Amino acid sequence: MRTITKVLFLLLLFLSTANAQVVAKVTPKEVELGEMVTYSLTISGEDITRPNIRRLCDSDVISTSSQTNIQITNGPISKNYALSYRFVPQKSCIISPIEVEVDGKTELSNSVEVKVVPVSGAKDLDFVLKIESSKKELFVGEAFDLTLTFKQRSDAEAVDSQFTPPELKGFWIKSETQPKRYQDSKYTITEIVYSLAPQRAGELKIPQAQMRIASRGSRASSWGDWIPTIKWKTYFSNELSFDVKPLPSGVSLVGDFAIEAVVDKSQIKANEAVNIKINVSGEGNLEDIKSFKPEMDDVAVFDEKIVIEGKKLTQKIAFVADRDFTIPSFSLRYFDHETKEVKEVSTKEIKIDVINEQIKEELVVKKEEAVAEYEEHATPTKEYNTLTLVFIFIAGVVVGVVSMLYKPYFSSVKKSKEGSIKDPKTLLTKLLPFKDDKEVCEIVEILEKNIYSHQKIEIDKKALKELLKKYKID
């Protein structure tokens, strides 16, 4: 009875498959890890809409192809479409039914299974790809080295290759070395070292890297001859997992650092620049160190861009003043991953003497007191006649007219005595009281660089004109 039931089931399955308009299959059904599989859809119908298939078994589709067959049997014409999708599965899986629109109707394919088995004889592989890390437990921002190694047996031939690096999501890529190649007894080995740092706390993973290798092969033709072919195979590396811990509050640097400040001179003339060079060396995330430029009263400070070369950071800063001043201490707070402590390193203050120091005088504003004098009205000793009064009136009119005509001239003379805003130093003096304004601050910095560092930076005249109008500066 059971035998009859099985036969009927198989018969029904065969009939349903035979009548189905969409049939799916995989070739081969069982592969070693890294080998390619072809997923095929055979579709019967006049008009079809090709499905958009980009991933199968959680793997990207590498290539697609299609073929159309037309058959005429005693008059009726039938069409068959064969769609093929090639991919490299990384694990066993079942491909779910695919929806295909056939002659205006939605048809479903059958599901198919793909079995992936481990690579046999792993010690004698022609090609090996792996990734290794110098650390597995890290703190946020802590640097480490990731080494990617590709090994090729000396007697293995590769016609072509395609390398897909691992996705490094959640990591800063600080640097990458040039490929280093060397030979051992069996393999030609190529190494690339990435310098990385985790961006966030928690468990972070680096997925597999991939290397597709094209090798020469052959297959038998329908006539029994051997035809040379190219066979592609994908080699996968291992995966890595990291346990990343957060840094203590208020600390953004991790590693071990030393700092020094070197000044070119400690005695200068008024308004002469003194240059200082700050050097930071050691292991850690140097790229997260911000500018050391300090804010100082009555001292113009100009900083250059930070330069990082290997394990050393350098920044140059210039100071310009007309009186004695002190360059403040520069410090770094960081977390030492070895001792698990927060440490701080700093430089010493540096006193700068100005030879011809300009003493700053305190501005004292005195309020004039108006003294009113009261005089008794005296009896005029002289009487004015009518002619005299007329002459005085005419003289007053003439003086008034002359004053009106020459008023612009006197105003310009007054302004020229006060100092023209066309003069950079005068303009700088008049803008300084409004330095809290971001736009004013930018122009003040340009003026300081042009005056004291002899640079020639162009000022936005339109923006300057608006600021002069805004603050009523003449």
Short mmCIF file of C-alpha atoms in Angstrom, two decimals:
data_model
loop_
_atom_site.label_atom_id
_atom_site.label_comp_id
_atom_site.label_asym_id
_atom_site.label_seq_id
_atom_site.Cartn_x
_atom_site.Cartn_y
_atom_site.Cartn_z
CA MET A 1 0.00 0.00 0.00
CA ARG A 2 2.84 2.38 0.91
CA THR A 3 4.57 1.57 -2.38
CA ILE A 4 1.44 2.46 -4.36
CA THR A 5 1.09 5.72 -2.42
CA LYS A 6 4.72 6.68 -3.20
CA VAL A 7 4.25 5.88 -6.89
CA LEU A 8 1.10 8.00 -7.05
CA PHE A 9 2.86 10.88 -5.26
CA LEU A 10 5.81 10.79 -7.66
CA LEU A 11 3.44 10.58 -10.61
CA LEU A 12 1.48 13.60 -9.43
CA LEU A 13 4.73 15.49 -8.81
CA PHE A 14 5.94 14.64 -12.31
CA LEU A 15 2.64 15.72 -13.88
CA SER A 16 2.58 18.99 -11.95
CA THR A 17 6.17 19.67 -12.99
CA ALA A 18 5.42 18.77 -16.58
CA ASN A 19 2.45 21.15 -16.68
CA ALA A 20 4.20 23.90 -14.76
CA GLN A 21 5.11 27.01 -16.72
CA VAL A 22 8.13 27.90 -14.49
CA VAL A 23 10.63 25.19 -13.47
CA ALA A 24 13.72 25.92 -11.34
CA LYS A 25 16.84 23.84 -10.86
CA VAL A 26 20.47 24.26 -9.70
CA THR A 27 23.61 22.78 -11.24
CA PRO A 28 25.41 21.23 -9.44
CA LYS A 29 23.26 20.57 -6.40
CA GLU A 30 26.25 20.00 -4.09
CA VAL A 31 29.44 22.07 -4.22
CA GLU A 32 32.53 22.79 -2.16
CA LEU A 33 32.81 26.20 -0.56
CA GLY A 34 33.98 28.66 -3.21
CA GLU A 35 32.63 26.81 -6.25
CA MET A 36 30.09 28.37 -8.56
CA VAL A 37 26.46 27.27 -8.93
CA THR A 38 24.06 27.95 -11.80
CA TYR A 39 20.42 28.62 -10.94
CA SER A 40 18.15 28.07 -13.99
CA LEU A 41 14.53 28.98 -14.69
CA THR A 42 12.77 27.30 -17.62
CA ILE A 43 9.64 29.23 -18.57
CA SER A 44 6.94 28.19 -21.05
CA GLY A 45 4.75 30.89 -22.57
CA GLU A 46 4.38 33.52 -25.25
CA ASP A 47 5.07 36.67 -23.23
CA ILE A 48 7.14 36.76 -20.03
CA THR A 49 8.51 39.39 -17.67
CA ARG A 50 11.99 38.48 -16.53
CA PRO A 51 12.38 38.49 -12.74
CA ASN A 52 14.96 40.84 -11.25
CA ILE A 53 17.18 38.44 -9.31
CA ARG A 54 20.31 39.98 -7.77
CA ARG A 55 20.98 37.75 -4.77
CA LEU A 56 20.58 34.01 -4.18
CA CYS A 57 21.40 32.21 -0.91
CA ASP A 58 22.54 35.57 0.56
CA SER A 59 25.19 35.84 -2.18
CA ASP A 60 25.40 38.28 -5.07
CA VAL A 61 24.57 37.05 -8.57
CA ILE A 62 27.81 37.25 -10.57
CA SER A 63 26.44 36.82 -14.10
CA THR A 64 23.21 36.14 -15.98
CA SER A 65 22.31 34.69 -19.38
CA SER A 66 19.15 33.87 -21.33
CA GLN A 67 18.09 31.67 -24.22
CA THR A 68 14.84 31.44 -26.21
CA ASN A 69 13.64 28.24 -27.94
CA ILE A 70 10.76 28.15 -30.44
CA GLN A 71 9.09 24.84 -31.29
CA ILE A 72 6.52 24.12 -34.02
CA THR A 73 4.58 20.88 -33.51
CA ASN A 74 1.89 20.12 -36.17
CA GLY A 75 1.02 23.78 -36.51
CA PRO A 76 0.99 25.24 -32.96
CA ILE A 77 4.00 27.34 -31.99
CA SER A 78 5.38 27.22 -28.43
CA LYS A 79 8.13 29.25 -26.79
CA ASN A 80 10.47 28.26 -23.99
CA TYR A 81 12.73 30.68 -22.16
CA ALA A 82 15.81 29.58 -20.21
CA LEU A 83 17.19 32.12 -17.70
CA SER A 84 20.46 31.35 -15.89
CA TYR A 85 21.99 33.03 -12.82
CA ARG A 86 25.50 32.20 -11.59
CA PHE A 87 26.52 32.73 -7.98
CA VAL A 88 28.87 31.39 -5.28
CA PRO A 89 26.97 30.17 -2.20
CA GLN A 90 28.76 30.43 1.13
CA LYS A 91 26.42 28.06 2.98
CA SER A 92 23.75 25.47 2.33
CA CYS A 93 20.34 26.95 1.63
CA ILE A 94 16.93 26.49 0.03
CA ILE A 95 16.03 28.93 -2.75
CA SER A 96 12.39 29.93 -2.30
CA PRO A 97 9.93 29.91 -5.24
CA ILE A 98 10.36 32.79 -7.67
CA GLU A 99 7.42 34.77 -9.04
CA VAL A 100 7.36 35.15 -12.84
CA GLU A 101 4.70 36.89 -14.92
CA VAL A 102 3.74 34.62 -17.84
CA ASP A 103 1.10 35.68 -20.42
CA GLY A 104 -0.39 38.15 -17.96
CA LYS A 105 -0.51 35.70 -15.04
CA THR A 106 1.80 35.33 -12.06
CA GLU A 107 3.38 31.89 -11.88
CA LEU A 108 5.55 30.41 -9.13
CA SER A 109 8.62 28.25 -9.62
CA ASN A 110 9.45 25.29 -7.42
CA SER A 111 11.92 25.65 -4.54
CA VAL A 112 15.38 24.10 -4.90
CA GLU A 113 18.10 23.17 -2.40
CA VAL A 114 21.82 23.91 -2.61
CA LYS A 115 24.25 22.01 -0.42
CA VAL A 116 27.67 23.52 0.38
CA VAL A 117 30.35 21.28 1.91
CA PRO A 118 33.74 22.26 3.40
CA VAL A 119 36.75 22.32 1.12
CA SER A 120 38.54 18.97 1.14
CA GLY A 121 42.30 18.80 1.64
CA ALA A 122 42.55 22.34 3.00
CA LYS A 123 46.29 21.96 3.76
CA ASP A 124 47.07 21.38 0.10
CA LEU A 125 44.93 24.13 -1.43
CA ASP A 126 46.36 25.91 -4.43
CA PHE A 127 45.18 29.24 -3.03
CA VAL A 128 44.64 30.39 0.58
CA LEU A 129 43.20 33.69 1.82
CA LYS A 130 43.10 34.73 5.50
CA ILE A 131 42.90 37.80 7.75
CA GLU A 132 44.58 38.19 11.16
CA SER A 133 44.41 40.88 13.84
CA SER A 134 47.00 41.98 16.36
CA LYS A 135 44.25 42.51 18.98
CA LYS A 136 40.76 41.14 19.69
CA GLU A 137 39.82 43.32 22.71
CA LEU A 138 39.96 47.06 22.06
CA PHE A 139 38.88 50.47 23.26
CA VAL A 140 37.13 53.00 21.02
CA GLY A 141 39.79 54.76 18.95
CA GLU A 142 42.54 52.27 19.82
CA ALA A 143 44.67 51.47 16.79
CA PHE A 144 45.47 47.93 15.68
CA ASP A 145 46.85 46.14 12.62
CA LEU A 146 44.78 43.92 10.35
CA THR A 147 46.93 41.67 8.13
CA LEU A 148 45.46 40.17 4.96
CA THR A 149 47.48 37.25 3.54
CA PHE A 150 47.04 35.58 0.15
CA LYS A 151 49.03 32.39 -0.57
CA GLN A 152 49.46 30.77 -3.99
CA ARG A 153 51.19 27.43 -4.48
CA SER A 154 54.31 27.73 -6.59
CA ASP A 155 53.01 25.18 -9.14
CA ALA A 156 49.46 26.63 -9.35
CA GLU A 157 48.55 28.74 -12.36
CA ALA A 158 46.10 31.61 -12.33
CA VAL A 159 44.86 33.11 -15.60
CA ASP A 160 43.09 35.98 -13.87
CA SER A 161 42.03 37.09 -10.39
CA GLN A 162 39.51 39.43 -8.76
CA PHE A 163 39.98 40.53 -5.14
CA THR A 164 37.10 41.75 -2.95
CA PRO A 165 38.36 43.25 0.34
CA PRO A 166 36.35 42.79 3.55
CA GLU A 167 33.84 45.46 4.52
CA LEU A 168 35.28 47.52 7.36
CA LYS A 169 32.08 49.08 8.69
CA GLY A 170 32.51 50.54 12.16
CA PHE A 171 36.26 51.09 11.74
CA TRP A 172 38.45 54.05 10.79
CA ILE A 173 40.99 53.15 8.12
CA LYS A 174 44.11 55.03 9.19
CA SER A 175 46.53 53.64 6.62
CA GLU A 176 47.17 50.79 4.20
CA THR A 177 50.57 49.42 3.20
CA GLN A 178 51.67 48.48 -0.29
CA PRO A 179 51.43 44.74 -1.03
CA LYS A 180 54.51 42.86 0.25
CA ARG A 181 55.42 39.68 -1.63
CA TYR A 182 57.80 36.91 -0.56
CA GLN A 183 58.36 33.19 -1.08
CA ASP A 184 58.49 30.16 1.22
CA SER A 185 59.02 26.47 0.47
CA LYS A 186 55.55 25.92 -1.08
CA TYR A 187 53.83 29.26 -1.59
CA THR A 188 54.19 32.73 -3.02
CA ILE A 189 52.80 34.93 -0.26
CA THR A 190 51.34 38.45 -0.58
CA GLU A 191 50.56 40.54 2.51
CA ILE A 192 48.70 43.82 3.00
CA VAL A 193 48.52 45.48 6.43
CA TYR A 194 45.66 47.84 7.34
CA SER A 195 45.92 50.17 10.34
CA LEU A 196 42.42 50.44 11.83
CA ALA A 197 40.62 51.86 14.87
CA PRO A 198 37.08 51.04 16.09
CA GLN A 199 34.53 53.85 15.91
CA ARG A 200 32.04 52.63 18.50
CA ALA A 201 31.72 50.32 21.48
CA GLY A 202 30.16 46.87 21.32
CA GLU A 203 30.78 43.78 19.22
CA LEU A 204 32.21 44.62 15.79
CA LYS A 205 32.84 42.10 13.04
CA ILE A 206 34.99 42.05 9.92
CA PRO A 207 33.40 39.73 7.33
CA GLN A 208 35.19 37.48 4.86
CA ALA A 209 37.43 38.77 2.12
CA GLN A 210 37.10 37.09 -1.29
CA MET A 211 39.51 36.19 -4.07
CA ARG A 212 38.14 34.86 -7.37
CA ILE A 213 40.70 32.86 -9.34
CA ALA A 214 40.41 31.85 -12.99
CA SER A 215 42.26 28.61 -13.81
CA ARG A 216 42.71 26.70 -17.05
CA GLY A 217 40.60 23.57 -17.55
CA SER A 218 39.01 21.46 -20.25
CA ARG A 219 35.78 19.68 -21.06
CA ALA A 220 34.70 17.06 -23.54
CA SER A 221 32.79 18.17 -26.61
CA SER A 222 29.87 16.29 -28.17
CA TRP A 223 32.40 14.75 -30.60
CA GLY A 224 34.60 13.46 -27.79
CA ASP A 225 37.29 16.12 -28.18
CA TRP A 226 38.73 18.02 -25.19
CA ILE A 227 38.01 21.78 -25.35
CA PRO A 228 40.12 24.17 -23.24
CA THR A 229 38.05 26.24 -20.80
CA ILE A 230 38.46 28.81 -18.04
CA LYS A 231 37.09 27.84 -14.63
CA TRP A 232 36.45 30.40 -11.90
CA LYS A 233 36.59 29.55 -8.22
CA THR A 234 36.16 31.82 -5.21
CA TYR A 235 38.34 31.55 -2.11
CA PHE A 236 37.07 33.02 1.15
CA SER A 237 39.02 34.21 4.16
CA ASN A 238 37.97 33.74 7.76
CA GLU A 239 35.87 36.25 9.72
CA LEU A 240 37.00 38.25 12.76
CA SER A 241 35.07 39.48 15.78
CA PHE A 242 36.13 42.26 18.21
CA ASP A 243 35.01 43.25 21.71
CA VAL A 244 35.20 47.07 21.79
CA LYS A 245 34.93 48.90 25.12
CA PRO A 246 34.05 52.60 25.63
CA LEU A 247 36.62 55.17 26.79
CA PRO A 248 36.29 56.96 30.16
CA SER A 249 34.18 60.12 30.10
CA GLY A 250 35.98 63.23 28.82
CA VAL A 251 38.77 61.32 27.05
CA SER A 252 38.97 60.91 23.26
CA LEU A 253 42.59 59.74 22.88
CA VAL A 254 43.89 56.26 23.59
CA GLY A 255 47.47 55.06 23.46
CA ASP A 256 50.77 56.31 24.92
CA PHE A 257 52.01 59.81 24.03
CA ALA A 258 54.85 62.26 24.69
CA ILE A 259 54.75 66.00 23.93
CA GLU A 260 57.34 68.77 23.59
CA ALA A 261 57.33 72.43 22.52
CA VAL A 262 60.39 73.93 20.80
CA VAL A 263 60.65 77.74 20.43
CA ASP A 264 63.00 79.39 17.91
CA LYS A 265 63.84 82.37 20.19
CA SER A 266 62.85 83.76 23.56
CA GLN A 267 63.66 87.43 22.88
CA ILE A 268 62.12 89.45 20.05
CA LYS A 269 61.44 93.00 18.91
CA ALA A 270 57.97 94.51 19.12
CA ASN A 271 55.59 93.04 16.52
CA GLU A 272 58.16 90.44 15.51
CA ALA A 273 56.98 86.83 15.24
CA VAL A 274 58.19 84.07 17.53
CA ASN A 275 57.67 80.53 16.20
CA ILE A 276 57.01 77.42 18.23
CA LYS A 277 56.93 73.80 17.06
CA ILE A 278 54.84 71.27 18.97
CA ASN A 279 55.83 67.61 18.59
CA VAL A 280 53.66 64.69 19.73
CA SER A 281 55.00 61.14 19.40
CA GLY A 282 53.85 57.69 20.43
CA GLU A 283 51.29 54.98 19.77
CA GLY A 284 47.64 55.95 19.41
CA ASN A 285 45.02 57.83 17.42
CA LEU A 286 47.12 60.87 16.53
CA GLU A 287 44.58 61.88 13.86
CA ASP A 288 42.05 62.76 16.60
CA ILE A 289 44.31 65.43 18.13
CA LYS A 290 42.96 68.94 17.46
CA SER A 291 44.89 72.19 16.93
CA PHE A 292 46.90 73.47 19.91
CA LYS A 293 46.23 77.16 19.00
CA PRO A 294 45.56 79.09 22.26
CA GLU A 295 43.36 82.15 22.73
CA MET A 296 45.49 85.03 24.09
CA ASP A 297 44.72 88.67 24.89
CA ASP A 298 46.85 91.31 23.13
CA VAL A 299 48.76 88.57 21.24
CA ALA A 300 48.12 87.62 17.62
CA VAL A 301 48.30 83.82 17.21
CA PHE A 302 48.58 82.01 13.86
CA ASP A 303 48.51 78.21 13.56
CA GLU A 304 49.48 75.95 10.66
CA LYS A 305 47.79 72.70 9.71
CA ILE A 306 48.72 69.63 11.76
CA VAL A 307 51.06 67.22 9.96
CA ILE A 308 51.18 63.49 10.80
CA GLU A 309 54.01 61.29 9.58
CA GLY A 310 53.95 57.75 10.89
CA LYS A 311 53.94 57.88 14.69
CA LYS A 312 54.75 61.60 14.96
CA LEU A 313 52.50 64.68 14.90
CA THR A 314 53.82 68.20 14.32
CA GLN A 315 52.19 71.64 14.43
CA LYS A 316 53.75 75.09 14.03
CA ILE A 317 52.30 78.18 15.76
CA ALA A 318 53.45 81.84 15.47
CA PHE A 319 52.93 84.55 18.13
CA VAL A 320 53.13 88.33 17.48
CA ALA A 321 52.99 90.98 20.24
CA ASP A 322 54.38 94.39 21.21
CA ARG A 323 54.86 93.58 24.91
CA ASP A 324 56.28 90.75 27.00
CA PHE A 325 54.07 87.66 27.06
CA THR A 326 54.07 84.00 28.08
CA ILE A 327 53.33 81.08 25.78
CA PRO A 328 51.01 78.80 27.78
CA SER A 329 51.51 75.12 28.50
CA PHE A 330 50.18 72.59 25.96
CA SER A 331 48.75 69.33 27.28
CA LEU A 332 47.20 66.02 26.22
CA ARG A 333 44.88 63.75 28.22
CA TYR A 334 44.67 60.17 27.04
CA PHE A 335 43.73 56.69 28.17
CA ASP A 336 46.63 54.26 28.52
CA HIS A 337 45.28 50.89 27.36
CA GLU A 338 48.18 49.07 29.02
CA THR A 339 47.73 50.44 32.54
CA LYS A 340 43.98 51.16 32.08
CA GLU A 341 44.54 54.68 33.49
CA VAL A 342 43.86 58.22 32.29
CA LYS A 343 47.16 60.11 31.97
CA GLU A 344 48.17 63.64 31.05
CA VAL A 345 51.38 64.97 29.50
CA SER A 346 52.18 68.66 29.08
CA THR A 347 54.86 71.18 28.13
CA LYS A 348 56.21 74.04 30.26
CA GLU A 349 55.24 77.70 29.89
CA ILE A 350 57.68 79.77 27.82
CA LYS A 351 58.34 83.45 28.64
CA ILE A 352 59.03 85.77 25.71
CA ASP A 353 60.85 89.10 26.24
CA VAL A 354 60.13 92.03 23.91
CA ILE A 355 63.17 94.35 23.64
CA ASN A 356 61.51 97.63 22.60
CA GLU A 357 58.32 96.92 24.49
CA GLN A 358 55.50 99.39 23.91
CA ILE A 359 53.98 100.26 27.24
CA LYS A 360 50.23 100.18 27.20
CA GLU A 361 48.86 103.41 28.62
CA GLU A 362 45.65 103.30 30.53
CA LEU A 363 43.00 105.26 28.77
CA VAL A 364 41.53 107.86 31.14
CA VAL A 365 38.50 109.80 30.06
CA LYS A 366 38.02 113.09 31.96
CA LYS A 367 34.66 114.70 32.09
CA GLU A 368 34.87 118.43 31.60
CA GLU A 369 32.83 120.41 33.99
CA ALA A 370 31.01 123.31 32.49
CA VAL A 371 31.61 126.48 34.43
CA ALA A 372 28.92 129.02 33.95
CA GLU A 373 29.97 132.58 34.40
CA TYR A 374 27.39 135.10 35.21
CA GLU A 375 28.12 138.64 34.39
CA GLU A 376 26.12 141.56 35.21
CA HIS A 377 24.65 143.31 32.28
CA ALA A 378 26.80 146.36 31.75
CA THR A 379 25.54 149.47 30.25
CA PRO A 380 26.92 149.70 26.71
CA THR A 381 29.53 152.38 26.43
CA LYS A 382 29.03 152.60 22.71
CA GLU A 383 25.91 152.86 20.68
CA TYR A 384 25.62 151.06 17.31
CA ASN A 385 24.15 153.01 14.45
CA THR A 386 22.01 151.56 11.65
CA LEU A 387 24.88 151.31 9.10
CA THR A 388 26.96 149.23 11.48
CA LEU A 389 24.13 146.77 12.06
CA VAL A 390 23.59 146.33 8.32
CA PHE A 391 27.31 145.65 7.79
CA ILE A 392 27.32 143.00 10.54
CA PHE A 393 24.28 141.26 9.02
CA ILE A 394 25.86 141.12 5.53
CA ALA A 395 29.15 139.76 6.97
CA GLY A 396 27.26 137.01 8.80
CA VAL A 397 25.48 135.94 5.62
CA VAL A 398 28.81 135.73 3.70
CA VAL A 399 30.45 133.65 6.43
CA GLY A 400 27.50 131.24 6.44
CA VAL A 401 27.63 130.73 2.68
CA VAL A 402 31.39 130.15 2.72
CA SER A 403 31.00 127.62 5.56
CA MET A 404 28.41 125.64 3.61
CA LEU A 405 30.56 125.56 0.47
CA TYR A 406 33.70 124.35 2.23
CA LYS A 407 32.03 121.98 4.74
CA PRO A 408 32.88 118.79 2.72
CA TYR A 409 36.52 119.90 2.53
CA PHE A 410 36.77 120.40 6.29
CA SER A 411 35.06 117.04 6.93
CA SER A 412 37.53 115.20 4.69
CA VAL A 413 40.45 116.94 6.37
CA LYS A 414 39.07 115.92 9.77
CA LYS A 415 38.67 112.30 8.67
CA SER A 416 42.17 112.19 7.22
CA LYS A 417 43.53 113.42 10.55
CA GLU A 418 41.62 110.74 12.41
CA GLY A 419 42.94 108.00 10.12
CA SER A 420 41.46 106.45 6.98
CA ILE A 421 39.90 102.99 7.07
CA LYS A 422 41.83 102.26 3.89
CA ASP A 423 44.86 101.90 6.12
CA PRO A 424 44.93 98.23 7.35
CA LYS A 425 46.09 99.11 10.86
CA THR A 426 43.41 101.82 11.25
CA LEU A 427 40.76 99.43 9.97
CA LEU A 428 41.99 96.72 12.35
CA THR A 429 41.79 99.14 15.30
CA LYS A 430 38.22 100.12 14.44
CA LEU A 431 37.05 96.54 13.94
CA LEU A 432 38.57 95.06 17.12
CA PRO A 433 35.73 96.27 19.44
CA PHE A 434 33.31 94.15 17.37
CA LYS A 435 35.44 90.97 17.27
CA ASP A 436 32.64 88.93 18.86
CA ASP A 437 30.90 89.05 15.47
CA LYS A 438 32.01 85.94 13.52
CA GLU A 439 32.29 87.85 10.22
CA VAL A 440 34.28 90.65 11.87
CA CYS A 441 36.55 88.07 13.51
CA GLU A 442 37.35 86.50 10.11
CA ILE A 443 38.34 89.90 8.63
CA VAL A 444 40.39 90.75 11.77
CA GLU A 445 42.35 87.49 11.38
CA ILE A 446 43.05 88.29 7.70
CA LEU A 447 44.22 91.81 8.62
CA GLU A 448 46.52 90.45 11.34
CA LYS A 449 48.07 87.97 8.91
CA ASN A 450 48.54 90.69 6.25
CA ILE A 451 50.05 93.16 8.75
CA TYR A 452 52.21 90.94 10.94
CA SER A 453 52.97 87.94 8.71
CA HIS A 454 53.28 89.98 5.50
CA GLN A 455 50.73 87.84 3.74
CA LYS A 456 48.54 89.10 0.90
CA ILE A 457 45.12 87.64 1.59
CA GLU A 458 42.27 89.29 -0.30
CA ILE A 459 39.39 90.67 1.82
CA ASP A 460 35.80 90.36 0.64
CA LYS A 461 35.08 94.05 -0.06
CA LYS A 462 31.33 93.55 -0.24
CA ALA A 463 31.24 91.85 3.18
CA LEU A 464 33.54 94.54 4.65
CA LYS A 465 31.32 97.31 3.31
CA GLU A 466 28.24 95.73 4.91
CA LEU A 467 30.03 95.37 8.26
CA LEU A 468 31.21 99.02 8.20
CA LYS A 469 27.65 100.09 7.49
CA LYS A 470 26.28 97.73 10.17
CA TYR A 471 28.52 99.15 12.94
CA LYS A 472 28.57 102.74 11.53
CA ILE A 473 32.34 102.78 11.06
CA ASP A 474 33.66 105.73 9.01
#
